[in-house]
PDB file of C-alpha atoms in Angstrom:
ATOM      1  CA  MET A  15       8.065 -19.610 -33.924  1.00 42.00           C
ATOM      2  CA  THR A  16       6.090 -20.705 -37.010  1.00 45.00           C
ATOM      3  CA  LEU A  17       2.411 -18.672 -38.290  1.00 53.00           C
ATOM      4  CA  SER A  18      -0.231 -21.505 -38.207  1.00 56.00           C
ATOM      5  CA  VAL A  19      -3.013 -20.585 -40.323  1.00 61.00           C
ATOM      6  CA  ALA A  20      -5.965 -22.394 -40.797  1.00 65.00           C
ATOM      7  CA  GLN A  21      -7.319 -23.441 -43.634  1.00 64.00           C
ATOM      8  CA  ILE A  22     -10.899 -21.946 -44.668  1.00 73.00           C
ATOM      9  CA  ASP A  23     -13.973 -23.641 -46.055  1.00 77.00           C
ATOM     10  CA  ARG A  24     -16.902 -21.887 -47.990  1.00 83.00           C
ATOM     11  CA  GLU A  25     -19.681 -21.596 -46.165  1.00 85.00           C
ATOM     12  CA  THR A  26     -17.414 -19.905 -43.081  1.00 86.00           C
ATOM     13  CA  ASP A  27     -15.619 -17.839 -46.160  1.00 86.00           C
ATOM     14  CA  GLN A  28     -19.436 -16.193 -47.684  1.00 89.00           C
ATOM     15  CA  LEU A  29     -20.097 -15.973 -43.770  1.00 91.00           C
ATOM     16  CA  VAL A  30     -17.684 -13.363 -43.263  1.00 94.00           C
ATOM     17  CA  GLY A  31     -17.855 -11.289 -46.320  1.00 91.00           C
ATOM     18  CA  GLU A  32     -15.058  -9.235 -47.411  1.00 94.00           C
ATOM     19  CA  TRP A  33     -11.078 -10.339 -46.331  1.00 95.00           C
ATOM     20  CA  LEU A  34      -8.344  -8.209 -45.648  1.00 95.00           C
ATOM     21  CA  THR A  35      -4.253  -9.779 -46.777  1.00 93.00           C
ATOM     22  CA  LEU A  36      -2.515  -8.849 -43.748  1.00 93.00           C
ATOM     23  CA  THR A  37      -0.389  -6.026 -46.092  1.00 93.00           C
ATOM     24  CA  GLU A  38      -3.691  -4.396 -45.679  1.00 95.00           C
ATOM     25  CA  VAL A  39      -4.108  -5.122 -41.673  1.00 96.00           C
ATOM     26  CA  ALA A  40      -1.038  -3.568 -41.015  1.00 96.00           C
ATOM     27  CA  ARG A  41      -1.838  -0.708 -43.276  1.00 96.00           C
ATOM     28  CA  ARG A  42      -4.769   0.020 -41.925  1.00 95.00           C
ATOM     29  CA  LEU A  43      -3.380  -0.483 -38.318  1.00 96.00           C
ATOM     30  CA  ASN A  44      -0.688   1.174 -38.997  1.00 96.00           C
ATOM     31  CA  LEU A  45       1.795  -1.378 -38.243  1.00 95.00           C
ATOM     32  CA  SER A  46       4.706  -2.678 -39.834  1.00 95.00           C
ATOM     33  CA  ALA A  47       3.185  -6.464 -41.654  1.00 92.00           C
ATOM     34  CA  GLY A  48       5.368  -8.008 -39.096  1.00 94.00           C
ATOM     35  CA  ARG A  49       3.743  -7.009 -35.846  1.00 95.00           C
ATOM     36  CA  ALA A  50       0.041  -7.114 -37.985  1.00 94.00           C
ATOM     37  CA  LYS A  51       1.355 -11.247 -38.337  1.00 93.00           C
ATOM     38  CA  GLN A  52       2.198 -11.385 -34.713  1.00 95.00           C
ATOM     39  CA  LEU A  53      -1.108 -10.910 -33.739  1.00 95.00           C
ATOM     40  CA  ILE A  54      -2.545 -13.918 -35.352  1.00 94.00           C
ATOM     41  CA  LYS A  55       0.093 -15.275 -33.659  1.00 93.00           C
ATOM     42  CA  ASP A  56      -0.641 -14.129 -29.821  1.00 93.00           C
ATOM     43  CA  ARG A  57      -4.624 -14.855 -31.094  1.00 91.00           C
ATOM     44  CA  LYS A  58      -5.630 -10.563 -31.150  1.00 94.00           C
ATOM     45  CA  LEU A  59      -6.502 -11.367 -34.755  1.00 95.00           C
ATOM     46  CA  ILE A  60      -7.633 -14.498 -36.574  1.00 94.00           C
ATOM     47  CA  GLY A  61      -6.219 -15.270 -40.410  1.00 91.00           C
ATOM     48  CA  VAL A  62      -6.723 -17.979 -42.725  1.00 89.00           C
ATOM     49  CA  ARG A  63      -5.503 -19.233 -45.558  1.00 85.00           C
ATOM     50  CA  ARG A  64      -8.121 -18.117 -48.572  1.00 82.00           C
ATOM     51  CA  GLY A  65      -6.923 -20.225 -51.894  1.00 76.00           C
ATOM     52  CA  GLY A  66      -3.161 -19.945 -50.812  1.00 75.00           C
ATOM     53  CA  GLY A  67      -1.231 -17.054 -51.193  1.00 77.00           C
ATOM     54  CA  GLU A  68      -0.559 -14.539 -47.900  1.00 82.00           C
ATOM     55  CA  PRO A  69      -3.230 -15.214 -44.558  1.00 87.00           C
ATOM     56  CA  GLN A  70      -6.294 -13.340 -44.663  1.00 93.00           C
ATOM     57  CA  VAL A  71      -8.254 -11.443 -41.864  1.00 95.00           C
ATOM     58  CA  PRO A  72     -12.186 -10.865 -41.983  1.00 96.00           C
ATOM     59  CA  ALA A  73     -11.660  -6.588 -42.480  1.00 96.00           C
ATOM     60  CA  ALA A  74     -14.884  -6.799 -40.063  1.00 96.00           C
ATOM     61  CA  PHE A  75     -12.590  -6.667 -37.414  1.00 97.00           C
ATOM     62  CA  ILE A  76     -10.253  -3.662 -38.274  1.00 96.00           C
ATOM     63  CA  ALA A  77     -12.692  -0.424 -36.723  1.00 93.00           C
ATOM     64  CA  ALA A  78     -12.773   2.998 -38.063  1.00 89.00           C
ATOM     65  CA  ASP A  79     -10.478   4.214 -35.899  1.00 90.00           C
ATOM     66  CA  GLY A  80      -7.905   2.243 -37.465  1.00 90.00           C
ATOM     67  CA  ASP A  81      -7.906  -0.114 -34.518  1.00 93.00           C
ATOM     68  CA  LEU A  82      -9.043  -3.344 -33.967  1.00 95.00           C
ATOM     69  CA  VAL A  83     -12.762  -3.719 -32.780  1.00 95.00           C
ATOM     70  CA  LYS A  84     -12.967  -3.593 -28.992  1.00 94.00           C
ATOM     71  CA  GLY A  85     -13.797  -6.957 -27.090  1.00 94.00           C
ATOM     72  CA  LEU A  86     -12.304  -9.292 -30.215  1.00 96.00           C
ATOM     73  CA  SER A  87      -8.782  -9.976 -28.352  1.00 94.00           C
ATOM     74  CA  GLY A  88     -10.623 -11.091 -25.879  1.00 95.00           C
ATOM     75  CA  THR A  89     -13.264 -12.971 -26.915  1.00 96.00           C
ATOM     76  CA  LEU A  90     -11.096 -15.320 -28.781  1.00 96.00           C
ATOM     77  CA  THR A  91      -9.180 -16.261 -25.957  1.00 95.00           C
ATOM     78  CA  VAL A  92     -12.640 -17.570 -24.387  1.00 95.00           C
ATOM     79  CA  LEU A  93     -13.146 -19.334 -27.780  1.00 96.00           C
ATOM     80  CA  LEU A  94      -9.776 -20.950 -27.611  1.00 94.00           C
ATOM     81  CA  ASP A  95     -10.865 -21.896 -24.259  1.00 94.00           C
ATOM     82  CA  ALA A  96     -13.663 -23.427 -24.821  1.00 94.00           C
ATOM     83  CA  GLY A  97     -12.659 -25.803 -27.583  1.00 94.00           C
ATOM     84  CA  TYR A  98     -13.376 -24.052 -31.100  1.00 94.00           C
ATOM     85  CA  ASP A  99     -10.698 -24.067 -33.434  1.00 93.00           C
ATOM     86  CA  ASP A 100      -9.905 -20.746 -35.343  1.00 92.00           C
ATOM     87  CA  VAL A 101     -12.819 -21.576 -38.101  1.00 91.00           C
ATOM     88  CA  GLU A 102     -15.764 -22.761 -35.671  1.00 94.00           C
ATOM     89  CA  SER A 103     -14.631 -19.331 -33.779  1.00 95.00           C
ATOM     90  CA  LEU A 104     -15.151 -17.680 -37.375  1.00 95.00           C
ATOM     91  CA  ARG A 105     -17.942 -19.290 -38.395  1.00 94.00           C
ATOM     92  CA  TRP A 106     -19.866 -17.848 -34.139  1.00 96.00           C
ATOM     93  CA  LEU A 107     -18.967 -14.699 -35.093  1.00 96.00           C
ATOM     94  CA  PHE A 108     -20.561 -14.217 -37.831  1.00 96.00           C
ATOM     95  CA  THR A 109     -23.168 -17.097 -38.343  1.00 95.00           C
ATOM     96  CA  PRO A 110     -26.381 -13.744 -37.341  1.00 94.00           C
ATOM     97  CA  ASP A 111     -28.152 -14.895 -33.481  1.00 91.00           C
ATOM     98  CA  ASP A 112     -31.328 -13.334 -33.522  1.00 89.00           C
ATOM     99  CA  THR A 113     -31.080 -12.751 -29.916  1.00 88.00           C
ATOM    100  CA  LEU A 114     -28.158 -10.536 -30.873  1.00 88.00           C
ATOM    101  CA  PRO A 115     -29.642  -9.043 -32.693  1.00 86.00           C
ATOM    102  CA  GLY A 116     -26.834  -9.747 -35.968  1.00 93.00           C
ATOM    103  CA  SER A 117     -24.036 -12.088 -35.066  1.00 96.00           C
ATOM    104  CA  PRO A 118     -21.291 -10.705 -32.689  1.00 96.00           C
ATOM    105  CA  VAL A 119     -18.864  -9.055 -34.996  1.00 95.00           C
ATOM    106  CA  ASP A 120     -22.326  -6.823 -35.532  1.00 95.00           C
ATOM    107  CA  ALA A 121     -22.419  -6.719 -31.911  1.00 94.00           C
ATOM    108  CA  PHE A 122     -18.211  -5.931 -31.299  1.00 94.00           C
ATOM    109  CA  ARG A 123     -18.778  -3.007 -34.149  1.00 91.00           C
ATOM    110  CA  ALA A 124     -22.214  -1.565 -31.798  1.00 92.00           C
ATOM    111  CA  GLY A 125     -20.272  -1.394 -28.823  1.00 91.00           C
ATOM    112  CA  ARG A 126     -22.092  -4.188 -27.765  1.00 93.00           C
ATOM    113  CA  HIS A 127     -18.574  -6.512 -27.086  1.00 91.00           C
ATOM    114  CA  THR A 128     -19.601  -7.427 -23.315  1.00 93.00           C
ATOM    115  CA  GLU A 129     -22.356  -8.597 -24.202  1.00 93.00           C
ATOM    116  CA  VAL A 130     -20.626 -10.995 -27.373  1.00 93.00           C
ATOM    117  CA  LYS A 131     -17.804 -11.305 -24.238  1.00 93.00           C
ATOM    118  CA  ARG A 132     -20.667 -13.158 -21.792  1.00 92.00           C
ATOM    119  CA  ARG A 133     -21.983 -15.413 -24.706  1.00 92.00           C
ATOM    120  CA  ALA A 134     -18.989 -16.581 -25.294  1.00 92.00           C
ATOM    121  CA  GLN A 135     -17.773 -17.698 -22.311  1.00 91.00           C
ATOM    122  CA  ALA A 136     -20.751 -19.506 -21.718  1.00 91.00           C
ATOM    123  CA  LEU A 137     -20.065 -21.965 -24.412  1.00 87.00           C
ATOM    124  CA  GLY A 138     -17.520 -23.327 -22.516  1.00 75.00           C
ATOM    125  CA  PHE A 139     -20.431 -24.470 -20.067  1.00 67.00           C
TER     126      PHE A 139
END
């Protein structure tokens, strides 16, 4: 099975801000590069190509404790089920929402993952 990775557009690239190479993701999560790549295949992470080279992952997906932010993988599954592709999922996760406040990723990092997942589930209806 090959790794399917989307190309990213400029707007989404700017929304996300800081990116990590797959090698850096593996280092921060204390995993092998192969295991980090498997996280993308398993939709636990989103990896995209930014101008070629290896896939890159938003830095905001990695918590300060060296793990994935809580609630991310479940929300990615919900977004996929709602018909969102990787780029659309990134846009949704990083677009500020005054009612949260902040972006869904900001809410994850603040421990409000249940609210983010609830809102993602509402997208499917």
